[in-house]
Coordinates of N, CA, C and O in Angstrom, one line a residue:
X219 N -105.8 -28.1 95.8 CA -104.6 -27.8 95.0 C -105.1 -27.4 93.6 O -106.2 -27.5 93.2
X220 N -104.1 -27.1 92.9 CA -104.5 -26.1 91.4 C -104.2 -27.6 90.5 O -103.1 -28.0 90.0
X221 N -105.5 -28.1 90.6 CA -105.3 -29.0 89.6 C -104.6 -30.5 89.5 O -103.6 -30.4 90.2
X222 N -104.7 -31.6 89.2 CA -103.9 -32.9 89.0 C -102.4 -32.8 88.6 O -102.1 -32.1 87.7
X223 N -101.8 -33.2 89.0 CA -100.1 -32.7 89.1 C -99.3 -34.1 88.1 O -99.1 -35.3 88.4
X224 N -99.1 -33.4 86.7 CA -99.0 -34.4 85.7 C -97.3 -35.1 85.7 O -96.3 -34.5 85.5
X225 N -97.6 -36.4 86.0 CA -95.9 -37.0 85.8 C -95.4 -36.9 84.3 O -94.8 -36.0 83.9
X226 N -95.7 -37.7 83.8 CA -95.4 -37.7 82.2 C -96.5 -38.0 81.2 O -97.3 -39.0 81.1
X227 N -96.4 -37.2 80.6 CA -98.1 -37.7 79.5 C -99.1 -38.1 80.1 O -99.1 -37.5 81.2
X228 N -100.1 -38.9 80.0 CA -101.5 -38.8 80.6 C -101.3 -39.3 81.8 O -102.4 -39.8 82.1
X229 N -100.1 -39.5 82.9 CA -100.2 -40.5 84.3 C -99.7 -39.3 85.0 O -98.7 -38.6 84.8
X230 N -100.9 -39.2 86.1 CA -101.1 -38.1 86.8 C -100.9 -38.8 88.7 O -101.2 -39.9 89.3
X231 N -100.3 -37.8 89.1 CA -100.5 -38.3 90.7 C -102.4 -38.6 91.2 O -103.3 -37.8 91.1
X232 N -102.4 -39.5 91.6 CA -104.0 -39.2 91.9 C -104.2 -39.0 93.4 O -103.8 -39.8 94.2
X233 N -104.9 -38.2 93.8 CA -105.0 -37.3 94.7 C -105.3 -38.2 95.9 O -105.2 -37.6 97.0
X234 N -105.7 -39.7 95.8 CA -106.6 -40.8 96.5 C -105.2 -41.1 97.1 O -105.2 -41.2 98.3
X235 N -104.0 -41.2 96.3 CA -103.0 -41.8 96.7 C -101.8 -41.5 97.8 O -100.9 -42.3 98.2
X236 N -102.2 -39.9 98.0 CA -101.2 -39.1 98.7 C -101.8 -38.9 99.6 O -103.0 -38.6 99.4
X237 N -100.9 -39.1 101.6 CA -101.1 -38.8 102.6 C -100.5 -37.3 103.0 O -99.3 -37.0 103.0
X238 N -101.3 -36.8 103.3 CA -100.7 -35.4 103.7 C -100.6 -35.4 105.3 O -101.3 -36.2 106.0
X239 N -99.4 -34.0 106.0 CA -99.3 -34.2 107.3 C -98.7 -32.9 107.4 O -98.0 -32.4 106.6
X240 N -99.1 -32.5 108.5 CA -99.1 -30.7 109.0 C -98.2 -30.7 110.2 O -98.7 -31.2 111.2
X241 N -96.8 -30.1 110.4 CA -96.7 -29.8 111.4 C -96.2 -28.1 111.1 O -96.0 -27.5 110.0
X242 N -96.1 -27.5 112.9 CA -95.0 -26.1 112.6 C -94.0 -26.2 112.0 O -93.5 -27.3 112.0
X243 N -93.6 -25.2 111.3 CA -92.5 -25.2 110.3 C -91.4 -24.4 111.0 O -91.7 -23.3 111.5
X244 N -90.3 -24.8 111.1 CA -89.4 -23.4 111.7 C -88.9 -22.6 110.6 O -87.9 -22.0 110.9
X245 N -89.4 -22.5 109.5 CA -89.0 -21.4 108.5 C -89.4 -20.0 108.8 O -89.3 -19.5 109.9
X246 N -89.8 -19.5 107.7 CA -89.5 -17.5 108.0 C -91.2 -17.8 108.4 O -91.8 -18.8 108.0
X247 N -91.8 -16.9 109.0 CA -92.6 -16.4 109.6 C -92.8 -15.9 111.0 O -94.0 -16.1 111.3
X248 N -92.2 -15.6 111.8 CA -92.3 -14.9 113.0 C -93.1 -15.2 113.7 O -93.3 -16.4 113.5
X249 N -93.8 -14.7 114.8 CA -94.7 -15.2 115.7 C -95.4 -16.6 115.2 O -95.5 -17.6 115.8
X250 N -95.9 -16.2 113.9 CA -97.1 -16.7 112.9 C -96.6 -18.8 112.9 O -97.4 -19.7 112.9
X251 N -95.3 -18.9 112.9 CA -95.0 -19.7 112.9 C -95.5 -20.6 114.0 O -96.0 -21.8 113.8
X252 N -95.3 -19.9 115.3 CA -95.9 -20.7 116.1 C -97.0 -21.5 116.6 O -96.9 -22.3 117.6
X253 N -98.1 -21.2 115.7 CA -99.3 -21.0 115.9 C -100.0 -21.8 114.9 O -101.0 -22.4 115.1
X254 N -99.5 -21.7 113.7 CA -100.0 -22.5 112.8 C -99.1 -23.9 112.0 O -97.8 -23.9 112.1
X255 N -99.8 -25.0 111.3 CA -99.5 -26.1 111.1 C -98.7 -25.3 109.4 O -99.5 -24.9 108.5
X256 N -97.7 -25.2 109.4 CA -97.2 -24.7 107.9 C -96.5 -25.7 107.0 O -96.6 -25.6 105.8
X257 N -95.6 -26.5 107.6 CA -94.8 -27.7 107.3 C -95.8 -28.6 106.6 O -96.9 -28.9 107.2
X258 N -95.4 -29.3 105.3 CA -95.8 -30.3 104.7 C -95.3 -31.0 104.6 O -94.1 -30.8 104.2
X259 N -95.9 -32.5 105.2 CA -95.0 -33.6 104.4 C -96.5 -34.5 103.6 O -97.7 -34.7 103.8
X260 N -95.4 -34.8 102.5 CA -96.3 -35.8 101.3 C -95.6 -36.9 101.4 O -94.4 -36.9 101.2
X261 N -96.3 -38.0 101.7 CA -96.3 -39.1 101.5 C -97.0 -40.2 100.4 O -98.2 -40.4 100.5
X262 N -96.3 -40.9 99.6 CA -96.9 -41.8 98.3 C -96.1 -43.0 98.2 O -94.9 -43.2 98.1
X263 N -97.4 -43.9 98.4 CA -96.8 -45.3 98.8 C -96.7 -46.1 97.0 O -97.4 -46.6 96.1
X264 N -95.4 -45.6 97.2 CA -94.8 -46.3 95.5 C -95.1 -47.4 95.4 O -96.0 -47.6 94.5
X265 N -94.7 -48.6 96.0 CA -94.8 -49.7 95.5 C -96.0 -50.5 95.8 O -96.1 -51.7 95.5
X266 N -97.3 -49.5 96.4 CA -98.4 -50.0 96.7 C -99.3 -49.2 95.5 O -100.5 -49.3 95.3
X267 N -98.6 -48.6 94.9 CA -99.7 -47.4 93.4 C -100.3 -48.3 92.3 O -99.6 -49.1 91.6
X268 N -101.4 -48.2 92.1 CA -101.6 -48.5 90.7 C -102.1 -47.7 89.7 O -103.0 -48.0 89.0
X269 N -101.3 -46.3 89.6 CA -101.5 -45.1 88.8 C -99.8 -45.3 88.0 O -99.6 -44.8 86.9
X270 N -99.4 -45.7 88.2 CA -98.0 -46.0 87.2 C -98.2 -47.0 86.8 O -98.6 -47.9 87.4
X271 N -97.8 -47.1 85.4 CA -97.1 -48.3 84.6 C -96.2 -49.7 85.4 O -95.1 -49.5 86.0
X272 N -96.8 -50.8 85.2 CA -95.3 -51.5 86.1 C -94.7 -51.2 85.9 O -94.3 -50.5 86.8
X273 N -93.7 -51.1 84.5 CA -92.5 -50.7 83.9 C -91.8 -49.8 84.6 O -90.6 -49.9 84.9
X274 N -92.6 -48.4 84.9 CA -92.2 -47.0 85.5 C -92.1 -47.7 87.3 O -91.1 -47.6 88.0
X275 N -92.8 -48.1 87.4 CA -93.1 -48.7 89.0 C -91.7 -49.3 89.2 O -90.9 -49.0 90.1
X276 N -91.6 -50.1 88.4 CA -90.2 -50.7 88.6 C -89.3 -50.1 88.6 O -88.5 -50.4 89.5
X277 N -88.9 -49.1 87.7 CA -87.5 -48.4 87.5 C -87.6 -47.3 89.0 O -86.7 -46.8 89.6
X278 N -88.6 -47.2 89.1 CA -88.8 -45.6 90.3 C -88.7 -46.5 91.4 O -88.1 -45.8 92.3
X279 N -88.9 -47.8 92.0 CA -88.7 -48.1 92.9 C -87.2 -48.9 93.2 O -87.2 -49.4 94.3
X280 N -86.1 -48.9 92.3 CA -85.1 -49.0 91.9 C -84.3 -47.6 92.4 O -83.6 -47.3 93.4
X281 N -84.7 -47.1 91.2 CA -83.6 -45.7 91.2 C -83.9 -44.7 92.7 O -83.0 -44.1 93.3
X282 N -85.1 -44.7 93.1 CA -85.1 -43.7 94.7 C -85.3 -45.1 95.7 O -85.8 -44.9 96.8
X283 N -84.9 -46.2 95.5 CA -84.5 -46.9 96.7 C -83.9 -46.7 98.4 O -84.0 -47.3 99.4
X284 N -83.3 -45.5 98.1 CA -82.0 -45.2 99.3 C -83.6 -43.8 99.9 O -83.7 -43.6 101.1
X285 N -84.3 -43.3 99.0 CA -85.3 -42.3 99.8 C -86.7 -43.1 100.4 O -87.7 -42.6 101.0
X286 N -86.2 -44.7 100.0 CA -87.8 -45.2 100.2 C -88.2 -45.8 101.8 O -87.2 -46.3 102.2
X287 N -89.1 -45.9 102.5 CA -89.0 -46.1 104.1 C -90.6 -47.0 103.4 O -91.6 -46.6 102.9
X288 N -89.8 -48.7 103.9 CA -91.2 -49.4 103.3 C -91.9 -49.3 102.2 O -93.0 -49.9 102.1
X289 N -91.4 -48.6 101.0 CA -91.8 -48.2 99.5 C -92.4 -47.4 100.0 O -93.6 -47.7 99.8
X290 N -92.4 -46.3 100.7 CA -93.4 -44.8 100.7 C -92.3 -44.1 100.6 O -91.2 -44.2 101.3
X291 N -92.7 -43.0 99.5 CA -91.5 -42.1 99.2 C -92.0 -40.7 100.2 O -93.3 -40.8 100.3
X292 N -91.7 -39.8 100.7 CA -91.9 -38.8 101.7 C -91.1 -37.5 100.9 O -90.0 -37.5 100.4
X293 N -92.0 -36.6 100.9 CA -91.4 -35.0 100.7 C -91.5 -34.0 101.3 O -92.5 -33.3 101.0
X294 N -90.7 -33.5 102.2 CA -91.2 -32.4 103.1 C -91.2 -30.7 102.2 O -90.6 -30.4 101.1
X295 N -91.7 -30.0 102.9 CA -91.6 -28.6 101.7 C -92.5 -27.9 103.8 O -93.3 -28.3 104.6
X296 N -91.4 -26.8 103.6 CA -91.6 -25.7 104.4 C -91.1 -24.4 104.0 O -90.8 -23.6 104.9
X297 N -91.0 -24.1 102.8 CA -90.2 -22.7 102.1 C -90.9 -21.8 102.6 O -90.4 -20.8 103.1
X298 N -92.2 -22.0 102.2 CA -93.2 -21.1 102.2 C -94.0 -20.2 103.9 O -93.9 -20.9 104.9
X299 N -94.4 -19.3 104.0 CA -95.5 -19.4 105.4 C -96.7 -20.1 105.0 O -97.2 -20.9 105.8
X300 N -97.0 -20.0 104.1 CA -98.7 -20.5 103.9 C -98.7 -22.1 103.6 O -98.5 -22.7 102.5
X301 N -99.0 -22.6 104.6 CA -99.9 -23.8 104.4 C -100.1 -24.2 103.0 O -99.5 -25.2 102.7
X302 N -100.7 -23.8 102.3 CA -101.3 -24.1 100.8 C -100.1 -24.3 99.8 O -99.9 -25.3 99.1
X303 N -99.3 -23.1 100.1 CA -98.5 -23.1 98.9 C -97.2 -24.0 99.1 O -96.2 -24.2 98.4
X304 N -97.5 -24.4 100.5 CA -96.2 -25.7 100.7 C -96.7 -27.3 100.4 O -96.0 -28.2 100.2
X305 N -97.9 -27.3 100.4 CA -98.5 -28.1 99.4 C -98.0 -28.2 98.0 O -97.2 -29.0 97.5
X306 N -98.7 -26.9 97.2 CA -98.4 -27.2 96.1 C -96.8 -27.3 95.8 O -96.5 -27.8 94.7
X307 N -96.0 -27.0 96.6 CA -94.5 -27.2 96.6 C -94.1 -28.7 96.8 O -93.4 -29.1 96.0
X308 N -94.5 -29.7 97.9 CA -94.4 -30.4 98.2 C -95.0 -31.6 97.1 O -94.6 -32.7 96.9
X309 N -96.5 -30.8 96.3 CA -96.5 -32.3 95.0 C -95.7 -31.7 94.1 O -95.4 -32.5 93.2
X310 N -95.4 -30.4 94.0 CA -94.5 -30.7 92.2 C -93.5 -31.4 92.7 O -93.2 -32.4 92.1
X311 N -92.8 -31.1 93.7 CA -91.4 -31.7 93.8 C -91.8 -33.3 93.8 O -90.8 -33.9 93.6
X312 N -92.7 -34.1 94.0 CA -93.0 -35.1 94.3 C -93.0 -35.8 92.8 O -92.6 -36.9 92.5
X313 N -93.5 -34.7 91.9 CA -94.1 -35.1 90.7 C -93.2 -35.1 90.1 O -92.9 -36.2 89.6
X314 N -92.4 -34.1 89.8 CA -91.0 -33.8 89.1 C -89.7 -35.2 89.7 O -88.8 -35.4 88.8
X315 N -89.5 -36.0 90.8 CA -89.3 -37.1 91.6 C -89.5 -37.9 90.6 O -88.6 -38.1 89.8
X316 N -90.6 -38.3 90.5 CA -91.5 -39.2 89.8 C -91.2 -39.2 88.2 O -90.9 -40.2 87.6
X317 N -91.2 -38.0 87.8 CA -90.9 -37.9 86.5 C -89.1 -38.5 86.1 O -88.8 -39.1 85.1
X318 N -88.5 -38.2 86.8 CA -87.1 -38.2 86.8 C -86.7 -39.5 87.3 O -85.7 -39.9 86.8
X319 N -87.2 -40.2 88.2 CA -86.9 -41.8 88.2 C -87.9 -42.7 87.3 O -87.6 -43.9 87.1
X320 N -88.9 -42.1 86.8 CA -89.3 -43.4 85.8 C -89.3 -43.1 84.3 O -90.0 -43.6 83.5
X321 N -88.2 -41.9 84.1 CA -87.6 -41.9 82.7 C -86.7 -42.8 82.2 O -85.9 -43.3 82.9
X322 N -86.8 -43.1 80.9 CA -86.5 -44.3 80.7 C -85.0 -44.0 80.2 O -84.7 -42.9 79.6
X323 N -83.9 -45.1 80.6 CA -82.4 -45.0 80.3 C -82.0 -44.1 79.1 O -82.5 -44.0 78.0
X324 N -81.0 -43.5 79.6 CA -80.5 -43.0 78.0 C -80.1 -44.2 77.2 O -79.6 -45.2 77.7
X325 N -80.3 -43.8 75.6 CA -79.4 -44.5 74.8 C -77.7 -44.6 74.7 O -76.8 -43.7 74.8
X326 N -77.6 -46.0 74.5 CA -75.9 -46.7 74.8 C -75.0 -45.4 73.9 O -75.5 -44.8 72.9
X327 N -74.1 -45.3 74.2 CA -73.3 -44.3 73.4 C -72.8 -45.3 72.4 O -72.5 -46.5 72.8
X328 N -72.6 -45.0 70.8 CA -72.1 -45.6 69.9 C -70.6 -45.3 70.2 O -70.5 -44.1 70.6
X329 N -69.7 -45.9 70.1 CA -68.1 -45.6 69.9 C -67.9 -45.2 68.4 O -68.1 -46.1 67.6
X330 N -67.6 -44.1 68.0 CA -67.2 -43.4 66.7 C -65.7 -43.9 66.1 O -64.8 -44.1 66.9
X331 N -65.6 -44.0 65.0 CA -64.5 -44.9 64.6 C -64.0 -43.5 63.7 O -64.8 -42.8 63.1
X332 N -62.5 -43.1 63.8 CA -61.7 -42.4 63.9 C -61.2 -42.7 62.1 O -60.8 -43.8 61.8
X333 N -61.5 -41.7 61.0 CA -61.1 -42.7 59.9 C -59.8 -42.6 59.6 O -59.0 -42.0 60.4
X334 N -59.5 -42.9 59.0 CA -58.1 -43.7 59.1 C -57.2 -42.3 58.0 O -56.0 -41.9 58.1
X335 N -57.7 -42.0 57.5 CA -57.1 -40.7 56.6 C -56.6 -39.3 57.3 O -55.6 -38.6 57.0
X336 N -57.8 -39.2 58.7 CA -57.7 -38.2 59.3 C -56.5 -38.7 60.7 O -55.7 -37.9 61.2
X337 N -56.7 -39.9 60.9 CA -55.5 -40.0 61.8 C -53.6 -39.8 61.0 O -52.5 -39.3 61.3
X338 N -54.1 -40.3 60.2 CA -52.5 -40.1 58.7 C -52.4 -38.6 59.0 O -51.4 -38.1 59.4
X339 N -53.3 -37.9 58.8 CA -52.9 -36.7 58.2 C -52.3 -35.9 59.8 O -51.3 -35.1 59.9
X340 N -53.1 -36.3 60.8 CA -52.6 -35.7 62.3 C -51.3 -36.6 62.2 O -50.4 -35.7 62.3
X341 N -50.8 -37.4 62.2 CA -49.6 -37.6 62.2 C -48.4 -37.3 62.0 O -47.3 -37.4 62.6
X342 N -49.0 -36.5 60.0 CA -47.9 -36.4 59.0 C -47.4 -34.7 59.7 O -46.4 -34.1 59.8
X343 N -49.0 -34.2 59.9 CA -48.9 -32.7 60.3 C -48.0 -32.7 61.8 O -47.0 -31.9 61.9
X344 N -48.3 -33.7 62.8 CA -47.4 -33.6 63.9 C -45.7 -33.7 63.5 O -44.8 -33.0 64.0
X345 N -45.2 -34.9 62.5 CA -44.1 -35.0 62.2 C -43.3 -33.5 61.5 O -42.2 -33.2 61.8
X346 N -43.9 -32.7 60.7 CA -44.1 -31.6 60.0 C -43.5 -31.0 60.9 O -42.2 -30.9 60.8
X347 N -44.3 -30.6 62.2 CA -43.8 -29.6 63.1 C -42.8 -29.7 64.1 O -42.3 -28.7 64.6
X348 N -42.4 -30.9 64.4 CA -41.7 -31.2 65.0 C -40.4 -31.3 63.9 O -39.2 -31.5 64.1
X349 N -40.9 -31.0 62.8 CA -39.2 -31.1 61.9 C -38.9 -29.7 62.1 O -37.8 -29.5 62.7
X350 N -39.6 -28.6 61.8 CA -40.1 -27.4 62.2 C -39.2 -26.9 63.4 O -38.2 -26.2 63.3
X351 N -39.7 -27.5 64.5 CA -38.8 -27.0 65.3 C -37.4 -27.6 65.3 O -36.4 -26.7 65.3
X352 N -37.1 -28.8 65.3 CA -36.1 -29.2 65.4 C -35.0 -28.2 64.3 O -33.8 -28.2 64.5
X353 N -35.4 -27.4 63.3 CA -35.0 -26.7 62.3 C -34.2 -25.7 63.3 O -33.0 -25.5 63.2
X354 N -35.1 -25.2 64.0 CA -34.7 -23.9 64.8 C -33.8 -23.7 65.9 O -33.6 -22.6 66.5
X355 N -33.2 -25.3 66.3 CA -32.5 -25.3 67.1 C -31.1 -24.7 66.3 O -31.0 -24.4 65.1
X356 N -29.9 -24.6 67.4 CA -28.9 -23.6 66.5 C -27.6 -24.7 66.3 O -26.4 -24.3 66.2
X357 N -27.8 -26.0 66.3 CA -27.2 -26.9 66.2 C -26.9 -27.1 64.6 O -27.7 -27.0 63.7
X358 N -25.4 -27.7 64.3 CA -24.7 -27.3 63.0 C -24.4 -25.8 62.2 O -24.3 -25.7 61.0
X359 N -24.4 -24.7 63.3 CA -24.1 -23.7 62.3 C -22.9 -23.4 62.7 O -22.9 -22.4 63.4
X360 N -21.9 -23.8 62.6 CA -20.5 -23.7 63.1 C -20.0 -22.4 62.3 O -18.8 -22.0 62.4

């Protein structure tokens, strides 16, 4: 593969940790399909890693819960014909996974307090218009 496949800042997939597995793919290639192993699946046993942070460990085994079979998270990738390049398909998506469940929570939204001058003035302007119209009705011109 082209290289260590980076989750966030210096915590990298380590290559020791990922089971790889080959079968035929029924994607695009024609005869070619038949014949050769093109299908990847990647396999990374999360809750058995010690390449993540507990912290990250914890939230990623949390948030992809519903994708986990025994804490091994599984990625299949068959887009490709070539063998190789469904690999490298199979760890970014793994990695980008990874990156995206052990990002840490957004910040709480603050509630914005409305000031009190600007609510007066949307008021006085709504009463305004509504005098406005009420003007235009043809009521009292006898």
């Amino acid at each position: 593969m082209s290289g260590p496949h980076v989750i966030r800042g210096s915590v990298v997939l380590p290559e020791a940790e990922l089971g790889w597995r080959f079968s035929r793919s029924s994607g695009p290639g024609g005869q070619h399909v038949n014949t050769s192993d093109s299908q990847v699946e990647l396999r990374f046993d999360l809750a058995a890693t010690q390449a993540l942070p507990e912290v990250w460990k914890e939230r990623a085994l949390e948030r992809l819960a519903g994708r986990l079979i025994d804490g091994v998270l599984t990625v299949r990738a068959s887009d490709h014909r070539s063998q190789w390049r469904n690999r490298e398909t199979a760890a970014v998506r793994l990695a980008g996974l990874l990156a995206e469940a052990t990002a840490p929570p957004p910040k709480a939204r603050r509630k914005s307090r409305i000031p009190r001058g600007i609510n007066e003035r949307r008021l006085r302007e709504k009463k305004q218009r509504g005098d406005t119209k009420r003007g235009r009705s043809g009521r009292g011109w006898d």
